[in-house]
């Protein structure tokens, strides 16, 4: 018997719209490619909506064929562009967006983005009868209901590549470097990359022990057991970030050679890692299958390496808690 890659379905969906929204993340293109090709494999038409919800309002909608998503798997950013749309937060904006989707005969959506994008999707699908499935794309890996978000692995590798270089100069000069890592209120990117590059101290918003670890390092570790130091600081930490901390330590210890480095937006770019390409591809196919299975208002996620469907209203209400075991490991390895 001939095998088919099509999902057995009674779905009425004929045309899917795919878009990226909020902050970009490496691997979004791999997800766009997977959604497009999985939809075509199931005899659906596909359109891309450029610039997220704003493009939906502006009618910036383009057909996507298999060839249109060739050669994008390995590219960072998003070929569909992204935006933050104030207009979509208004009922009038959402009405215009819906009218445009109807004019293009789009009857289901896949949104690739973060919790803000899923909040918008949840509101939109309650107001209008359009099934929407989400794919989590953010370097922060802080979304409730999934162990993984697209972009995280690439961002961790970008941070450790940068910190390895900073470490060389810190070590040569005997300096202490405060390195600020992205993640807003979430400290997982800082924690994981700090562990991966052997940081002496990691300061994150979710755990207060970083301040004590810093004090211990400055009084008992530096110049006694270590001749230089890397202090990773999550951008959302309560002490105010790497610059403020570096200033404070310089004031309190004028004899120390202290510098800071803000890694910034380089963390959001670059060619996606193997893990991000594979996760994005799995999630993209799963999103199309979920729509064909009549699912709506769910985010595709991974839990224990298995694909799961998490309702939008659950995933947008909370953030994923920090992995306490990683905090413990960091503290075990850095005792002065
Ligand atoms: P990131 O994690 O990178 O910030 P995100 O998806 O959380 O990504 P947001 O800027 O919070 O990014 O949200 C993306 C877009 O989703 C917003 O610009 C807006 O258009 C839409 N959106 C967010 N919240 C709402 C809301 N309450 N009502 C309608 N639309 C919303």
CSV table of C-alpha atoms and ligand atoms in Angstrom, one decimal:
chain,number,residue,atom,x,y,z
A,1,UNK,CA,0.0,0.0,0.0
A,2,UNK,CA,1.3,3.5,-0.9
A,3,UNK,CA,2.2,5.6,2.2
A,4,UNK,CA,0.8,9.1,2.4
A,5,UNK,CA,2.3,12.0,4.4
A,6,UNK,CA,-1.1,13.6,4.6
A,7,UNK,CA,-3.0,13.8,7.9
A,8,UNK,CA,-6.4,12.0,7.7
A,9,UNK,CA,-8.8,14.8,8.3
A,10,UNK,CA,-12.4,16.1,7.8
A,11,UNK,CA,-11.2,19.7,8.4
A,12,UNK,CA,-12.9,22.5,6.4
A,13,UNK,CA,-9.7,24.5,6.4
A,14,UNK,CA,-8.5,25.4,2.9
A,15,UNK,CA,-6.0,28.3,3.4
A,16,UNK,CA,-3.6,28.9,6.3
A,17,UNK,CA,-2.0,32.3,7.1
A,18,UNK,CA,1.4,32.2,8.9
A,19,UNK,CA,3.1,35.1,10.6
A,20,UNK,CA,5.8,36.1,13.1
A,21,UNK,CA,5.0,38.6,15.8
A,22,UNK,CA,6.8,40.3,18.7
A,23,UNK,CA,10.6,39.9,19.1
A,24,UNK,CA,12.4,37.8,16.5
A,25,UNK,CA,14.3,34.6,17.4
A,26,UNK,CA,16.6,32.4,15.4
A,27,UNK,CA,14.7,29.4,14.0
A,28,UNK,CA,11.5,31.4,13.1
A,29,UNK,CA,12.3,30.9,9.4
A,30,UNK,CA,12.6,27.1,10.0
A,31,UNK,CA,9.1,27.2,11.5
A,32,UNK,CA,7.7,29.3,8.6
A,33,UNK,CA,9.2,26.7,6.2
A,34,UNK,CA,7.8,23.8,8.1
A,35,UNK,CA,4.3,25.3,8.4
A,36,UNK,CA,4.3,26.1,4.7
A,37,UNK,CA,5.4,22.7,3.5
A,38,UNK,CA,3.3,20.7,5.9
A,39,UNK,CA,0.3,22.7,4.8
A,40,UNK,CA,1.0,22.2,1.1
A,41,UNK,CA,1.6,18.4,1.8
A,42,UNK,CA,-2.0,18.4,3.1
A,43,UNK,CA,-3.3,20.2,0.0
A,44,UNK,CA,-3.8,23.5,1.7
A,45,UNK,CA,-3.0,26.9,0.4
A,46,UNK,CA,-0.6,29.1,2.4
A,47,UNK,CA,-0.2,32.8,2.7
A,48,UNK,CA,2.4,34.7,4.7
A,49,UNK,CA,1.3,37.8,6.6
A,50,UNK,CA,4.2,40.3,6.8
A,51,UNK,CA,4.9,42.4,9.9
A,52,UNK,CA,2.8,40.4,12.3
A,53,UNK,CA,-0.6,41.8,13.4
A,54,UNK,CA,0.2,45.1,11.8
A,55,UNK,CA,0.5,43.4,8.4
A,56,UNK,CA,-2.9,41.8,9.0
A,57,UNK,CA,-4.4,45.2,9.5
A,58,UNK,CA,-2.5,46.7,6.5
A,59,UNK,CA,-3.4,43.7,4.2
A,60,UNK,CA,0.3,42.9,3.7
A,61,UNK,CA,-0.5,39.3,2.7
A,62,UNK,CA,1.6,37.3,0.2
A,63,UNK,CA,1.1,33.8,-1.2
A,64,UNK,CA,3.7,31.2,0.0
A,65,UNK,CA,4.6,28.3,-2.2
A,66,UNK,CA,7.2,25.6,-1.5
A,67,UNK,CA,9.9,27.4,-3.4
A,68,UNK,CA,9.3,30.6,-1.5
A,69,UNK,CA,10.6,28.9,1.7
A,70,UNK,CA,13.6,27.3,0.1
A,71,UNK,CA,17.0,28.3,1.5
A,72,UNK,CA,15.6,30.0,4.6
A,73,UNK,CA,16.1,27.2,7.2
A,74,UNK,CA,19.6,28.4,8.1
A,75,UNK,CA,18.8,32.1,8.2
A,76,UNK,CA,18.3,34.1,11.4
A,77,UNK,CA,15.5,36.7,11.8
A,78,UNK,CA,12.3,36.2,9.9
A,79,UNK,CA,11.6,36.5,6.2
A,80,UNK,CA,8.0,37.6,7.1
A,81,UNK,CA,9.4,40.4,9.2
A,82,UNK,CA,7.8,41.2,12.6
A,83,UNK,CA,6.3,44.1,14.4
A,84,UNK,CA,4.6,45.2,17.6
A,85,UNK,CA,1.2,46.6,16.7
A,86,UNK,CA,-0.7,49.0,18.9
A,87,UNK,CA,-3.6,49.1,16.5
A,88,UNK,CA,-4.3,45.4,16.9
A,89,UNK,CA,-4.9,46.1,20.6
A,90,UNK,CA,-8.0,48.0,19.6
A,91,UNK,CA,-11.4,46.4,18.5
A,92,UNK,CA,-11.3,48.5,15.3
A,93,UNK,CA,-7.8,47.2,14.4
A,94,UNK,CA,-8.8,43.6,14.9
A,95,UNK,CA,-12.0,44.1,12.8
A,96,UNK,CA,-9.9,45.5,9.9
A,97,UNK,CA,-7.5,42.5,10.4
A,98,UNK,CA,-10.4,40.1,10.2
A,99,UNK,CA,-11.9,41.7,7.1
A,100,UNK,CA,-8.5,41.4,5.4
A,101,UNK,CA,-8.2,37.8,6.2
A,102,UNK,CA,-11.7,37.1,4.9
A,103,UNK,CA,-10.9,39.0,1.7
A,104,UNK,CA,-7.9,36.7,1.2
A,105,UNK,CA,-10.1,33.7,2.1
A,106,UNK,CA,-7.7,32.8,5.0
A,107,UNK,CA,-9.6,30.4,7.4
A,108,UNK,CA,-6.9,29.5,9.9
A,109,UNK,CA,-3.7,31.1,11.4
A,110,UNK,CA,-0.4,30.0,12.7
A,111,UNK,CA,1.3,32.6,14.9
A,112,UNK,CA,5.0,32.3,15.8
A,113,UNK,CA,5.8,34.6,18.7
A,114,UNK,CA,5.8,35.1,22.5
A,115,UNK,CA,3.1,35.4,25.1
A,116,UNK,CA,2.0,38.9,23.9
A,117,UNK,CA,1.3,37.5,20.5
A,118,UNK,CA,-0.7,34.6,22.0
A,119,UNK,CA,-2.7,37.0,24.1
A,120,UNK,CA,-3.6,38.9,21.0
A,121,UNK,CA,-4.4,35.6,19.2
A,122,UNK,CA,-6.6,34.5,22.1
A,123,UNK,CA,-8.6,37.7,22.1
A,124,UNK,CA,-8.9,37.7,18.3
A,125,UNK,CA,-10.2,34.1,18.1
A,126,UNK,CA,-12.8,34.8,20.8
A,127,UNK,CA,-14.1,37.8,18.8
A,128,UNK,CA,-14.0,36.1,15.4
A,129,UNK,CA,-14.5,32.5,14.3
A,130,UNK,CA,-10.9,31.8,13.2
A,131,UNK,CA,-8.9,28.9,14.6
A,132,UNK,CA,-5.3,29.9,15.6
A,133,UNK,CA,-2.4,27.8,16.7
A,134,UNK,CA,0.8,29.2,18.2
A,135,UNK,CA,4.4,28.3,18.0
A,136,UNK,CA,6.6,29.7,20.8
A,137,UNK,CA,9.5,31.7,19.5
A,138,UNK,CA,11.6,33.6,22.0
A,139,UNK,CA,15.2,33.5,23.1
A,140,UNK,CA,14.0,33.8,26.7
A,141,UNK,CA,12.6,30.2,27.0
A,142,UNK,CA,10.2,31.5,29.7
A,143,UNK,CA,6.9,30.4,28.3
A,144,UNK,CA,4.6,28.4,30.6
A,145,UNK,CA,3.6,25.0,29.3
A,146,UNK,CA,6.7,24.2,27.2
A,147,UNK,CA,10.2,23.1,28.1
A,148,UNK,CA,11.5,24.8,24.9
A,149,UNK,CA,11.0,27.9,22.8
A,150,UNK,CA,12.6,28.5,19.4
A,151,UNK,CA,15.7,30.6,19.5
A,152,UNK,CA,16.9,29.7,23.0
A,153,UNK,CA,19.7,27.3,22.1
A,154,UNK,CA,21.1,29.6,19.5
A,155,UNK,CA,21.1,32.5,22.0
A,156,UNK,CA,22.8,30.5,24.7
A,157,UNK,CA,25.6,29.6,22.2
A,158,UNK,CA,25.9,33.2,21.1
A,159,UNK,CA,26.3,34.3,24.7
A,160,UNK,CA,29.0,31.7,25.5
A,161,UNK,CA,30.9,32.5,22.3
A,162,UNK,CA,31.0,36.2,23.4
A,163,UNK,CA,31.8,35.4,27.0
A,164,UNK,CA,34.7,33.0,26.1
A,165,UNK,CA,36.3,36.0,24.3
A,166,UNK,CA,35.7,38.4,27.2
A,167,UNK,CA,37.2,35.8,29.5
A,168,UNK,CA,40.4,35.9,27.5
A,169,UNK,CA,40.9,39.6,28.1
A,170,UNK,CA,39.6,39.4,31.7
A,171,UNK,CA,42.1,36.7,32.5
A,172,UNK,CA,45.0,38.6,30.7
A,173,UNK,CA,44.4,41.8,32.7
A,174,UNK,CA,43.2,40.2,35.9
A,175,UNK,CA,39.8,42.0,35.6
A,176,UNK,CA,36.3,41.4,36.8
A,177,UNK,CA,33.8,41.7,34.0
A,178,UNK,CA,30.0,42.2,34.5
A,179,UNK,CA,28.4,40.8,31.4
A,180,UNK,CA,24.7,41.6,30.9
A,181,UNK,CA,22.6,39.0,29.1
A,182,UNK,CA,19.0,39.4,27.7
A,183,UNK,CA,15.9,37.8,29.0
A,184,UNK,CA,13.8,40.6,30.5
A,185,UNK,CA,12.3,39.3,33.8
A,186,UNK,CA,13.5,35.8,32.9
A,187,UNK,CA,16.9,34.6,34.1
A,188,UNK,CA,17.2,31.3,32.3
A,189,UNK,CA,19.3,32.5,29.4
A,190,UNK,CA,21.7,34.1,31.9
A,191,UNK,CA,21.8,31.1,34.2
A,192,UNK,CA,22.3,28.5,31.4
A,193,UNK,CA,24.9,30.5,29.6
A,194,UNK,CA,26.7,31.4,32.8
A,195,UNK,CA,27.0,27.7,33.7
A,196,UNK,CA,28.1,26.9,30.2
A,197,UNK,CA,30.9,29.4,30.3
A,198,UNK,CA,32.0,28.8,33.9
A,199,UNK,CA,30.9,32.2,35.3
A,200,UNK,CA,32.1,32.9,38.8
A,201,UNK,CA,28.7,34.5,39.8
A,202,UNK,CA,25.3,34.6,38.1
A,203,UNK,CA,22.8,37.2,39.1
A,204,UNK,CA,19.2,36.6,38.0
A,205,UNK,CA,15.8,38.1,39.0
A,206,UNK,CA,14.3,34.8,40.2
A,207,UNK,CA,16.9,34.0,42.9
A,208,UNK,CA,18.4,36.3,45.5
A,209,UNK,CA,21.5,34.2,46.2
A,210,UNK,CA,23.5,36.0,43.4
A,211,UNK,CA,24.1,39.1,45.6
A,212,UNK,CA,25.5,37.0,48.3
A,213,UNK,CA,27.6,35.0,45.8
A,214,UNK,CA,29.0,38.2,44.5
A,215,UNK,CA,30.0,39.4,48.0
A,216,UNK,CA,31.7,36.1,48.7
A,217,UNK,CA,33.6,36.2,45.4
A,218,UNK,CA,34.8,39.7,46.0
A,219,UNK,CA,35.9,39.1,49.5
A,220,UNK,CA,37.0,35.4,49.5
A,221,UNK,CA,37.5,34.4,45.9
A,222,UNK,CA,39.0,37.1,43.8
A,223,UNK,CA,42.8,37.6,44.2
A,224,UNK,CA,42.8,34.6,46.7
A,225,UNK,CA,41.6,31.8,44.5
A,226,UNK,CA,41.0,33.4,41.2
A,227,UNK,CA,42.8,36.2,39.3
A,228,UNK,CA,39.9,37.3,37.2
A,229,UNK,CA,36.1,36.9,37.2
A,230,UNK,CA,33.0,36.7,35.0
A,231,UNK,CA,29.8,37.9,36.6
A,232,UNK,CA,26.8,37.2,34.4
A,233,UNK,CA,23.9,39.6,35.0
A,234,UNK,CA,20.4,39.0,33.7
A,235,UNK,CA,19.0,42.3,32.2
A,236,UNK,CA,16.0,42.1,34.5
A,237,UNK,CA,17.9,41.6,37.7
A,238,UNK,CA,16.7,43.8,40.6
A,239,UNK,CA,20.0,45.5,41.2
A,240,UNK,CA,19.7,47.3,37.9
A,241,UNK,CA,21.9,45.5,35.4
A,242,UNK,CA,25.6,45.2,34.7
A,243,UNK,CA,26.5,48.9,34.5
A,244,UNK,CA,24.9,49.7,37.9
A,245,UNK,CA,26.5,46.7,39.5
A,246,UNK,CA,29.9,47.5,38.1
A,247,UNK,CA,29.7,51.1,39.4
A,248,UNK,CA,28.6,49.9,42.8
A,249,UNK,CA,31.5,47.4,43.1
A,250,UNK,CA,34.0,50.0,41.8
A,251,UNK,CA,32.8,52.4,44.5
A,252,UNK,CA,33.0,49.8,47.2
A,253,UNK,CA,36.3,48.3,46.1
A,254,UNK,CA,38.3,51.0,44.3
A,255,UNK,CA,41.4,48.8,44.2
A,256,UNK,CA,39.7,46.3,41.8
A,257,UNK,CA,39.8,46.5,38.0
A,258,UNK,CA,36.1,46.3,37.1
A,259,UNK,CA,34.6,46.4,33.6
A,260,UNK,CA,31.2,45.8,32.1
A,261,UNK,CA,29.9,44.5,28.7
A,262,UNK,CA,26.3,44.6,27.5
A,263,UNK,CA,25.8,41.9,24.9
A,264,UNK,CA,22.6,43.4,23.5
A,265,UNK,CA,20.8,42.5,20.3
A,266,UNK,CA,23.6,40.2,19.0
A,267,UNK,CA,21.8,37.6,21.1
A,268,UNK,CA,18.7,37.7,18.9
A,269,UNK,CA,20.5,37.1,15.6
A,270,UNK,CA,22.6,34.5,13.8
A,271,UNK,CA,22.1,31.3,12.1
A,272,UNK,CA,19.9,28.9,14.2
A,273,UNK,CA,21.6,26.0,15.9
A,274,UNK,CA,20.7,22.4,15.0
A,275,UNK,CA,18.4,22.2,18.0
A,276,UNK,CA,16.5,25.3,17.0
A,277,UNK,CA,16.1,24.1,13.4
A,278,UNK,CA,14.8,20.7,14.5
A,279,UNK,CA,12.5,22.0,17.2
A,280,UNK,CA,11.1,24.7,14.8
A,281,UNK,CA,10.5,22.1,12.2
A,282,UNK,CA,8.7,19.7,14.6
A,283,UNK,CA,6.6,22.5,15.9
A,284,UNK,CA,5.7,23.8,12.5
A,285,UNK,CA,4.4,20.4,11.3
A,286,UNK,CA,2.6,19.9,14.6
A,287,UNK,CA,0.9,23.3,14.3
A,288,UNK,CA,-0.6,22.4,10.9
A,289,UNK,CA,-1.7,19.0,12.1
A,290,UNK,CA,-3.3,20.6,15.1
A,291,UNK,CA,-5.4,22.9,12.9
A,292,UNK,CA,-6.4,19.9,10.7
A,293,UNK,CA,-7.4,18.2,13.9
A,294,UNK,CA,-9.8,21.1,14.6
A,295,UNK,CA,-7.8,22.4,17.5
A,296,UNK,CA,-7.8,26.1,18.2
A,297,UNK,CA,-6.3,28.6,20.6
A,298,UNK,CA,-3.5,26.3,21.6
A,299,UNK,CA,0.3,26.7,21.7
A,300,UNK,CA,2.4,23.8,20.4
A,301,UNK,CA,5.0,23.0,23.1
A,302,UNK,CA,7.5,20.3,24.2
A,303,UNK,CA,7.1,18.5,27.5
A,304,UNK,CA,9.6,15.7,28.2
A,305,UNK,CA,10.6,15.7,24.5
A,306,UNK,CA,7.0,15.1,23.4
A,307,UNK,CA,4.8,17.5,21.4
A,308,UNK,CA,1.9,18.9,23.5
A,309,UNK,CA,-0.9,21.4,23.0
A,310,UNK,CA,-1.3,24.0,25.7
A,311,UNK,CA,-4.3,26.3,25.7
A,312,UNK,CA,-3.4,30.0,25.1
A,313,UNK,CA,-5.3,31.0,28.3
A,314,UNK,CA,-2.9,28.8,30.4
A,315,UNK,CA,0.3,29.8,28.7
A,316,UNK,CA,-0.2,33.5,28.8
A,317,UNK,CA,-1.1,33.6,32.5
A,318,UNK,CA,2.2,32.6,33.9
A,319,UNK,CA,5.9,32.3,33.1
A,320,UNK,CA,7.9,29.1,33.4
A,321,UNK,CA,9.6,29.0,36.8
A,322,UNK,CA,13.4,28.9,36.9
A,323,UNK,CA,15.1,25.5,37.2
A,324,UNK,CA,16.2,25.5,40.9
A,325,UNK,CA,18.5,22.6,40.2
A,326,UNK,CA,20.6,24.7,37.8
A,327,UNK,CA,20.8,27.4,40.5
A,328,UNK,CA,22.0,24.8,43.0
A,329,UNK,CA,24.6,23.4,40.6
A,330,UNK,CA,26.0,26.9,40.0
A,331,UNK,CA,26.4,27.4,43.7
A,332,UNK,CA,28.0,24.0,44.3
A,333,UNK,CA,30.7,24.7,41.7
A,334,UNK,CA,31.6,28.2,42.9
A,335,UNK,CA,32.5,28.1,46.6
A,336,UNK,CA,35.2,30.4,47.9
B,1,LIG,P1,8.4,38.9,22.8
B,1,LIG,O1,8.4,37.7,23.8
B,1,LIG,O2,9.6,38.9,22.0
B,1,LIG,O3,8.1,40.2,23.5
B,1,LIG,P2,5.6,38.8,22.3
B,1,LIG,O4,4.8,38.1,21.4
B,1,LIG,O5,5.4,38.7,23.8
B,1,LIG,O6,7.2,38.6,21.9
B,1,LIG,P3,4.5,41.5,22.4
B,1,LIG,O7,5.0,42.8,21.8
B,1,LIG,O8,4.2,41.4,23.8
B,1,LIG,O9,5.5,40.4,21.9
B,1,LIG,O10,3.2,41.1,21.6
B,1,LIG,C1,3.2,41.1,20.1
B,1,LIG,C2,2.0,41.7,19.6
B,1,LIG,O11,0.8,41.0,20.0
B,1,LIG,C3,1.7,43.1,20.1
B,1,LIG,O12,2.5,44.1,19.4
B,1,LIG,C4,0.2,43.3,19.8
B,1,LIG,O13,0.0,43.6,18.5
B,1,LIG,C5,-0.3,41.9,20.1
B,1,LIG,N1,-0.9,41.9,21.5
B,1,LIG,C6,-0.2,41.7,22.6
B,1,LIG,N2,-1.1,41.8,23.7
B,1,LIG,C7,-2.3,42.1,23.1
B,1,LIG,C8,-3.6,42.3,23.7
B,1,LIG,N3,-3.8,42.3,25.0
B,1,LIG,N4,-4.6,42.6,22.8
B,1,LIG,C9,-4.4,42.5,21.5
B,1,LIG,N5,-3.2,42.3,20.9
B,1,LIG,C10,-2.2,42.1,21.7
